[in-house]
Coordinates of N, CA and C in Angstrom, one line a residue:
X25 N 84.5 98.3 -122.7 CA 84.2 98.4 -124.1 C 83.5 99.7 -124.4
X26 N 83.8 100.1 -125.2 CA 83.2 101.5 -125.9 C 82.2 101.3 -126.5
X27 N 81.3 102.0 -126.0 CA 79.9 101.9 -126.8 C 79.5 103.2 -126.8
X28 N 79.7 104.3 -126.5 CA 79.3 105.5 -126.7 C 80.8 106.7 -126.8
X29 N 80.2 107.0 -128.0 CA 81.5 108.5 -128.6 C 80.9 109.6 -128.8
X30 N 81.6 110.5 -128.5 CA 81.4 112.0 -128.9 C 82.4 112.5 -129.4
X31 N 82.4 113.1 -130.5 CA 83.3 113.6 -132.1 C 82.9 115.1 -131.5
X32 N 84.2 115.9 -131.1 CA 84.3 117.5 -130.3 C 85.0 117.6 -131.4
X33 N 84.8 118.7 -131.1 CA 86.0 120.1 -131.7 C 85.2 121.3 -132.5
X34 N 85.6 122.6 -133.0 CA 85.1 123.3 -133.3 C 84.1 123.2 -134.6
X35 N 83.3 124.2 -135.0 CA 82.1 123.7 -136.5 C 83.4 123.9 -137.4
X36 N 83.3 122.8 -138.6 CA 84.1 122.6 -139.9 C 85.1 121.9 -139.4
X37 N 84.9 121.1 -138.2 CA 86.5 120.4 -138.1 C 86.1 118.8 -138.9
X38 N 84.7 118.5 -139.2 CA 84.2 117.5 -139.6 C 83.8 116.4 -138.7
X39 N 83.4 117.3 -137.5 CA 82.4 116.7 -136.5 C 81.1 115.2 -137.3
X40 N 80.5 115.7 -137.8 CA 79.1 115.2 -138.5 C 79.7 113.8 -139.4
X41 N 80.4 114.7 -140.2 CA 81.3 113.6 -141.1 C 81.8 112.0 -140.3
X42 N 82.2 112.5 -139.2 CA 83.3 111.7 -138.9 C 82.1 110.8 -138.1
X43 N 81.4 111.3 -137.1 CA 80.4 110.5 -136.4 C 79.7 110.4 -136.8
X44 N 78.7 110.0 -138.7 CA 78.3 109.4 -139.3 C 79.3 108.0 -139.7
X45 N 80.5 108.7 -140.3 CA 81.1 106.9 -140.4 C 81.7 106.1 -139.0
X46 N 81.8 106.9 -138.3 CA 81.9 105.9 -136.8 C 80.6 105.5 -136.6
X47 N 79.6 105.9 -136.8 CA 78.2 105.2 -136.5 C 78.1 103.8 -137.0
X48 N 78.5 104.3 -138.5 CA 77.8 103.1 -139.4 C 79.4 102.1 -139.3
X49 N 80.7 101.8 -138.8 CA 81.4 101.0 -139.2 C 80.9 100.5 -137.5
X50 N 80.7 101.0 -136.6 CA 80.2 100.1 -135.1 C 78.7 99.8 -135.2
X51 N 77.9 100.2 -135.8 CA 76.4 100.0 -136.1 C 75.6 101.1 -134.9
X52 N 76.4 101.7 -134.8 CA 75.7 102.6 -133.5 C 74.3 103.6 -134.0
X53 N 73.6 104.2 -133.7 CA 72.5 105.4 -133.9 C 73.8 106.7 -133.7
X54 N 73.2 107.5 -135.0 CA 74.4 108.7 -135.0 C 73.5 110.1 -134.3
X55 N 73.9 111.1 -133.7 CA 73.0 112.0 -133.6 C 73.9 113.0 -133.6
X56 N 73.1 114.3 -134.3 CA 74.4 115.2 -134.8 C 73.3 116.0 -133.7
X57 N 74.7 117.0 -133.1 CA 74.5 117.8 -132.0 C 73.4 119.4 -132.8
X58 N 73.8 119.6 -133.8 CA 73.2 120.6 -134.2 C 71.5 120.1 -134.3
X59 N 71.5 119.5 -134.5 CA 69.6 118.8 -134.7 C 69.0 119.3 -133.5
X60 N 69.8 119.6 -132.1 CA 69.1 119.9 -131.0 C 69.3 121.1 -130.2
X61 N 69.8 122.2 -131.1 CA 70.1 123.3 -130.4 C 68.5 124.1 -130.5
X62 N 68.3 124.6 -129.7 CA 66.9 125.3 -129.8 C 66.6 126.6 -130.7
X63 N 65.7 127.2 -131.0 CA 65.4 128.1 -132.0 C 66.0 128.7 -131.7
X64 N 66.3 129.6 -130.4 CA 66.5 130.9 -130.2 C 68.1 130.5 -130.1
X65 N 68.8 129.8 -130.1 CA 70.3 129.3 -130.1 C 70.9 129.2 -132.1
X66 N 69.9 128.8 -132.8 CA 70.3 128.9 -133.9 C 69.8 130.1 -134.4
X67 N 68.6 131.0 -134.4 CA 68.6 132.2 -134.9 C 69.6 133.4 -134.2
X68 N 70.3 132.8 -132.9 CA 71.6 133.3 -132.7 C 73.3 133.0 -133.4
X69 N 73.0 131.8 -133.6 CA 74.3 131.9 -135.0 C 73.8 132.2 -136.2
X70 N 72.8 132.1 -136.8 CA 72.5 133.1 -138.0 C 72.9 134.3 -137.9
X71 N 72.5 134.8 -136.5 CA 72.8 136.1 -136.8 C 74.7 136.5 -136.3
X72 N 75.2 135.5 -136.4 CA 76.9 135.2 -136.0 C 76.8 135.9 -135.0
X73 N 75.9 135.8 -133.8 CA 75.9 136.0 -132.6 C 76.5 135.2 -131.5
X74 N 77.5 134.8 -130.9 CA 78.0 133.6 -130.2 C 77.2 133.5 -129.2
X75 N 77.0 131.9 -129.0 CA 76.2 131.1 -127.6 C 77.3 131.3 -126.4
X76 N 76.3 131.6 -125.3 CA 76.7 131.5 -124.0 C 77.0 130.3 -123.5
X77 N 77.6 130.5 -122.4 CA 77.1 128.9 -121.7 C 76.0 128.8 -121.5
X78 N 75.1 129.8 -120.7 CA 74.0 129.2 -120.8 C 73.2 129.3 -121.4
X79 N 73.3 129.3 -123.0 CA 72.7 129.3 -124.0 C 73.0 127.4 -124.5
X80 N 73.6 127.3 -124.0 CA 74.3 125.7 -124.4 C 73.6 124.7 -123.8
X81 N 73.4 125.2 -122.0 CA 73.2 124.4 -120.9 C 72.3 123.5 -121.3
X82 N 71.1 123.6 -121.7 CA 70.0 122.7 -122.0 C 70.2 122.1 -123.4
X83 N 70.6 122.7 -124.2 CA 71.3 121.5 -125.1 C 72.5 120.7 -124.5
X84 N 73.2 121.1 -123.7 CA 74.1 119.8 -123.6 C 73.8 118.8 -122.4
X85 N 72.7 119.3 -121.6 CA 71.9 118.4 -121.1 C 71.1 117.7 -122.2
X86 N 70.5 117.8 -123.0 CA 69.3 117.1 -123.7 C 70.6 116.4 -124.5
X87 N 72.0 116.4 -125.0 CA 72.3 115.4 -125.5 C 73.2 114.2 -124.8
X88 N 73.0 114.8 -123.6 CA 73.1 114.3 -122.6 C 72.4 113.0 -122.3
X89 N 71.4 113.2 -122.3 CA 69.9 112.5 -122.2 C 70.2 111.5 -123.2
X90 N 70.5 111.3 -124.2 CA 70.1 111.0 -125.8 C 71.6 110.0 -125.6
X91 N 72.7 110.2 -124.7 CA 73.9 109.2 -124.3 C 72.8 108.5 -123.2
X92 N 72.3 108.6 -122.2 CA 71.9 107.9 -121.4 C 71.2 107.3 -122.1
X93 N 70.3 107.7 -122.7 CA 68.9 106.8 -123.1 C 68.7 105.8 -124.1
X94 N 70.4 105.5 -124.7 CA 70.7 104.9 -126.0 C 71.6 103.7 -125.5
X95 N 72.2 102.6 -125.5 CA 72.7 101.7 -125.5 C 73.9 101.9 -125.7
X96 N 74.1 102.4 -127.3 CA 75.3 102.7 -127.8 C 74.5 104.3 -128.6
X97 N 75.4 104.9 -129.1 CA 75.4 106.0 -129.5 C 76.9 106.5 -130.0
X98 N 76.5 107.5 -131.1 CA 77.7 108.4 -131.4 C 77.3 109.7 -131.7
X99 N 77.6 110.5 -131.0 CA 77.3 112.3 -130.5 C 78.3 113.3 -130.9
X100 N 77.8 114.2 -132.7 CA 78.5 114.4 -132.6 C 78.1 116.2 -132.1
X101 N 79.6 116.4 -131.2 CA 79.1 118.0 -130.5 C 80.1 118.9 -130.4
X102 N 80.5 120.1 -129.9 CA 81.2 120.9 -130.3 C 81.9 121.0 -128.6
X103 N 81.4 120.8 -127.9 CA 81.7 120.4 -126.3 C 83.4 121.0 -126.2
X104 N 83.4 122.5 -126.1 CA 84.6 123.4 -126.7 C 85.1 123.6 -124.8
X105 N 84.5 123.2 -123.8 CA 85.2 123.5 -122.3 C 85.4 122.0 -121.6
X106 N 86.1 122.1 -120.8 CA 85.7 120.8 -120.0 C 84.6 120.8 -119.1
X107 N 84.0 121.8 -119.0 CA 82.4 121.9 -117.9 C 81.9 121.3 -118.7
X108 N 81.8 121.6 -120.4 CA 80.4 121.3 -121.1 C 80.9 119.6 -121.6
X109 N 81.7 119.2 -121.3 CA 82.1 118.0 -121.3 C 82.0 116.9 -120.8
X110 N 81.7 117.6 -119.2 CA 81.5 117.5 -117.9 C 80.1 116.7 -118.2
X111 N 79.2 117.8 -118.0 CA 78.0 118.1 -118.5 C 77.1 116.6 -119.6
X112 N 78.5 116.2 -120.5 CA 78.2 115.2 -121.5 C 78.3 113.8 -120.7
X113 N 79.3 113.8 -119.7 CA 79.9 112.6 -119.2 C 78.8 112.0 -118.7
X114 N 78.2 113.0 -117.6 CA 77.1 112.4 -116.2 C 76.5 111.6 -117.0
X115 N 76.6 110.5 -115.0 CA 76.4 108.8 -115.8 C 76.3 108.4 -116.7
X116 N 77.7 108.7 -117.6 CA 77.7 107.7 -118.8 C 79.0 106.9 -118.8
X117 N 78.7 105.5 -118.9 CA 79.6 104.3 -119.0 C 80.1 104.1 -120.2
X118 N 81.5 103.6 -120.4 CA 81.8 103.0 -121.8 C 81.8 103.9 -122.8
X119 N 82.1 105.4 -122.6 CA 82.3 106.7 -123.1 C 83.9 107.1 -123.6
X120 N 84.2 107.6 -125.0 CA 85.2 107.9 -125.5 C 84.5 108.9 -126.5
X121 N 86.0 110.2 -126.1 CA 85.3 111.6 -126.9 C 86.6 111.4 -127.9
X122 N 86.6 111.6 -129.2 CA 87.1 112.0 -130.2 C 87.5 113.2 -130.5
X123 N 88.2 114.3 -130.2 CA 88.5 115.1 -130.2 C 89.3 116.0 -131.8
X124 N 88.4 116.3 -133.3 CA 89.3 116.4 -134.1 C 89.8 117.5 -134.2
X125 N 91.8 117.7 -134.0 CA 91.8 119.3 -133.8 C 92.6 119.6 -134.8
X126 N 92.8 120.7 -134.9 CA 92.8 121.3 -136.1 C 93.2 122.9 -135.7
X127 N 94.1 123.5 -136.5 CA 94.4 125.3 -136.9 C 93.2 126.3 -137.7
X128 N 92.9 127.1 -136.9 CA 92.4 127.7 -137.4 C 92.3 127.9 -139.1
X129 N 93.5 127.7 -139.7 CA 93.4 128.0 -141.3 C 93.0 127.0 -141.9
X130 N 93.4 125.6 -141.3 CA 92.8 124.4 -142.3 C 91.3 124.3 -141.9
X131 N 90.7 124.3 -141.3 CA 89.2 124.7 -140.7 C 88.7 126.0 -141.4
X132 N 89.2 126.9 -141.5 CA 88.4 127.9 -141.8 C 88.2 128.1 -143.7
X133 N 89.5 126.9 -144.2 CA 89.1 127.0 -145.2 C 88.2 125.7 -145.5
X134 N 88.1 124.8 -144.9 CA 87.0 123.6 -144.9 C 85.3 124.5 -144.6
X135 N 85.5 125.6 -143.7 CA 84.4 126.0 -143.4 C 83.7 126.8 -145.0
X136 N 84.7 127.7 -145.4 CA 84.2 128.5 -146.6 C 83.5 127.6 -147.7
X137 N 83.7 126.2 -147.5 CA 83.3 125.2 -148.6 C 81.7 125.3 -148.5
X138 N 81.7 124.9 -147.4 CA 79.7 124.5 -146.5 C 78.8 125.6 -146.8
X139 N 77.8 125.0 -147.4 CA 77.0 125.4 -148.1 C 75.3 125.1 -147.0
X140 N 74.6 126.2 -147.1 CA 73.5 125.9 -146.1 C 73.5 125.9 -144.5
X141 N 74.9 126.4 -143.9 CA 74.9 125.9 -142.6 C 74.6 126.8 -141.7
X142 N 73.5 126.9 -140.7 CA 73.3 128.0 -140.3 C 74.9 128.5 -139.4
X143 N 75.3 128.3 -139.0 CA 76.7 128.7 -138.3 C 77.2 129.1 -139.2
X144 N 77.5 130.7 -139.1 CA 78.0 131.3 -140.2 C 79.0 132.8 -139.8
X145 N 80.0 132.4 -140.7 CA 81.0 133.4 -140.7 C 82.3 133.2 -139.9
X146 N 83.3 134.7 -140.4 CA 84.7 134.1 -139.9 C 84.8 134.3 -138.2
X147 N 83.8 135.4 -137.8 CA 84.1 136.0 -137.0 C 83.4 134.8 -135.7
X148 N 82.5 133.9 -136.1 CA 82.0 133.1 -135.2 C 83.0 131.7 -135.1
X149 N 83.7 131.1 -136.1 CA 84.3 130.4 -136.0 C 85.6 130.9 -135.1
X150 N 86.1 131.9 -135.1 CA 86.9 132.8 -134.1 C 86.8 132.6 -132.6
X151 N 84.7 132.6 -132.6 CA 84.9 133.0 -131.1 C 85.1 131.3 -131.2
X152 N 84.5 130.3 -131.8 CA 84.6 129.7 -131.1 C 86.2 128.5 -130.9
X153 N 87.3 129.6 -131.4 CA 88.2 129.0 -131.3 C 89.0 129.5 -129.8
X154 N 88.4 131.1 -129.8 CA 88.8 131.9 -128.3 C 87.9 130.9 -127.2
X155 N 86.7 130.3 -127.4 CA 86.3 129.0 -125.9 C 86.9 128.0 -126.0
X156 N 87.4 127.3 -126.9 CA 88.1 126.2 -127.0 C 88.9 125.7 -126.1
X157 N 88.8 125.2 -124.9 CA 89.7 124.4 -124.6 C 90.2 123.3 -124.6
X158 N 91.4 123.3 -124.9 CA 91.6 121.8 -125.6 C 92.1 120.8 -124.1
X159 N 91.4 119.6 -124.9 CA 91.0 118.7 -123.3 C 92.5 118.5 -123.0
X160 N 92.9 118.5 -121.7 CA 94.0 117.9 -121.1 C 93.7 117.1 -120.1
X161 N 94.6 115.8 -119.6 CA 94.4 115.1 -118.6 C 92.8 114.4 -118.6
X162 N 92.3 114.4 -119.6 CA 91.0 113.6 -119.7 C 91.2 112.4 -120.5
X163 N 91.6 111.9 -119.7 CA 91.8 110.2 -120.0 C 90.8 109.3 -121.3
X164 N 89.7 110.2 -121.0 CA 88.5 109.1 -122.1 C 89.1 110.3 -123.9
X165 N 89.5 111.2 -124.0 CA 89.6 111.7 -124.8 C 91.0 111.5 -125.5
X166 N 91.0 110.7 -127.2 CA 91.1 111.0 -128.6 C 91.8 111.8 -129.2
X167 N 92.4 112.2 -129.2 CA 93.0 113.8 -130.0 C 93.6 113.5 -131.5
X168 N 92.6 113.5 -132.4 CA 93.2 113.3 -133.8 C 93.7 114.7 -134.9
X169 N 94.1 114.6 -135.4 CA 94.8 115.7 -136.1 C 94.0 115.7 -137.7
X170 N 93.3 116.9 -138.4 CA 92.3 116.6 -138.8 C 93.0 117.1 -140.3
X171 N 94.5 117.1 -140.6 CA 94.7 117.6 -142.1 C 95.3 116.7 -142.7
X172 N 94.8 115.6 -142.4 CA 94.7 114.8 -143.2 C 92.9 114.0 -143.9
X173 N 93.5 113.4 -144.9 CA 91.8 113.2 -145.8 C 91.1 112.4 -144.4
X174 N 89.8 112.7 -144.6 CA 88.6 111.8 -143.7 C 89.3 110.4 -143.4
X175 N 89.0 109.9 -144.6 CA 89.7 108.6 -144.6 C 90.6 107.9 -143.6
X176 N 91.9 109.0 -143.6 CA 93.0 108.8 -142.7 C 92.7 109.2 -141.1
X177 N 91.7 110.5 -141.6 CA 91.4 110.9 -139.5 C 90.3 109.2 -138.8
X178 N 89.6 108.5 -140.2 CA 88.6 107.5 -139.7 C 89.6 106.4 -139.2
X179 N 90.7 106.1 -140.0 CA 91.1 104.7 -139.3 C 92.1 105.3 -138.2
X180 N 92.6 105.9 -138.1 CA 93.1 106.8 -136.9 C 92.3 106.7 -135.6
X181 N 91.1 107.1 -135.8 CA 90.0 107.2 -134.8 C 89.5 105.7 -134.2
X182 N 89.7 104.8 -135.2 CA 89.2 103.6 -135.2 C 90.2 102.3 -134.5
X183 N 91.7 102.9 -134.8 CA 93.0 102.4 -134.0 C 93.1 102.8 -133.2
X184 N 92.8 104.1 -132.7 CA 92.9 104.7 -131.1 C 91.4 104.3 -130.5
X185 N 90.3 104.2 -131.1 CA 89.6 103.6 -130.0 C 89.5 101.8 -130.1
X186 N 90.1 101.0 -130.6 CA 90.1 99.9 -130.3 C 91.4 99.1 -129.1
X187 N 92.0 100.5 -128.9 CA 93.3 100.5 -127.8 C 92.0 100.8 -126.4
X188 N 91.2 101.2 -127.0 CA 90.3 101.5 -125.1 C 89.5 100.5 -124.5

């Protein structure tokens, strides 16, 4: 049984969105991945500076932590390699990643909407579509197609994980 998700894919694919209403239709605790990146990681996408890996490492350990240390959970993260995925999995049971993917054009014009977000610009959504690997052969992972309304990516997400 699935008791812990993680909602991937690049910023503006509607990561947050989507693992708020998966939170609240399973009753799970939601935690958006951005709440835990560290200062010097966010005054680096302000300055549309791209994160390293190991600029990531101890954030994707600490949400790491936050899958262990929760019963159920839904995490939503940007987990763009299969290392940092990797990284998400250790000892965790009952785990399914959501993966919402998407073209560059329908994302980037979902991005120009967002208002306030420190992740900013065309050139960073770029890089982060050059790290992107898109999961293959990972059995716990999801792959929804995201141009369609919320609505339709939620019961989609909601049919494909009640097959697991």
């Amino acid at each position: 049984m699935i008791k812990k998700i993680i909602v991937m894919g690049v910023s503006g694919c509607g990561k947050s969105s989507m693992g708020q209403k998966l939170a609240d239709h399973y009753g799970f605790p939601f935690f958006d991945g951005d709440d835990y990146h560290c200062e010097n990681n966010v005054e680096k996408m302000r300055q549309s500076i791209p994160l390293t890996d190991e600029d990531r490492y101890g954030w994707l350990n600490t949400l790491n932590h936050i899958l262990r240390d929760n019963d159920s959970a839904v995490v939503a993260c940007s987990s763009l390699k299969p290392s940092y995925r990797d990284i998400l999995r250790n000892n965790i049971d009952g785990l399914a990643i959501v993966y919402l993917q998407g073209d560059f054009d329908t994302i980037w014009q979902r991005h120009q909407k967002r208002d306030g977000h420190y992740f900013n610009g065309k050139s960073m959504l770029e890089s982060q579509f050059e790290t992107l690997v898109e999961p293959e052969n990972e059995p716990d992972v999801i792959a929804i197609d995201i141009r369609h309304s919320l609505d339709d990516v939620f019961s989609k997400s909601i049919s494909e994980l009640a097959l697991r």
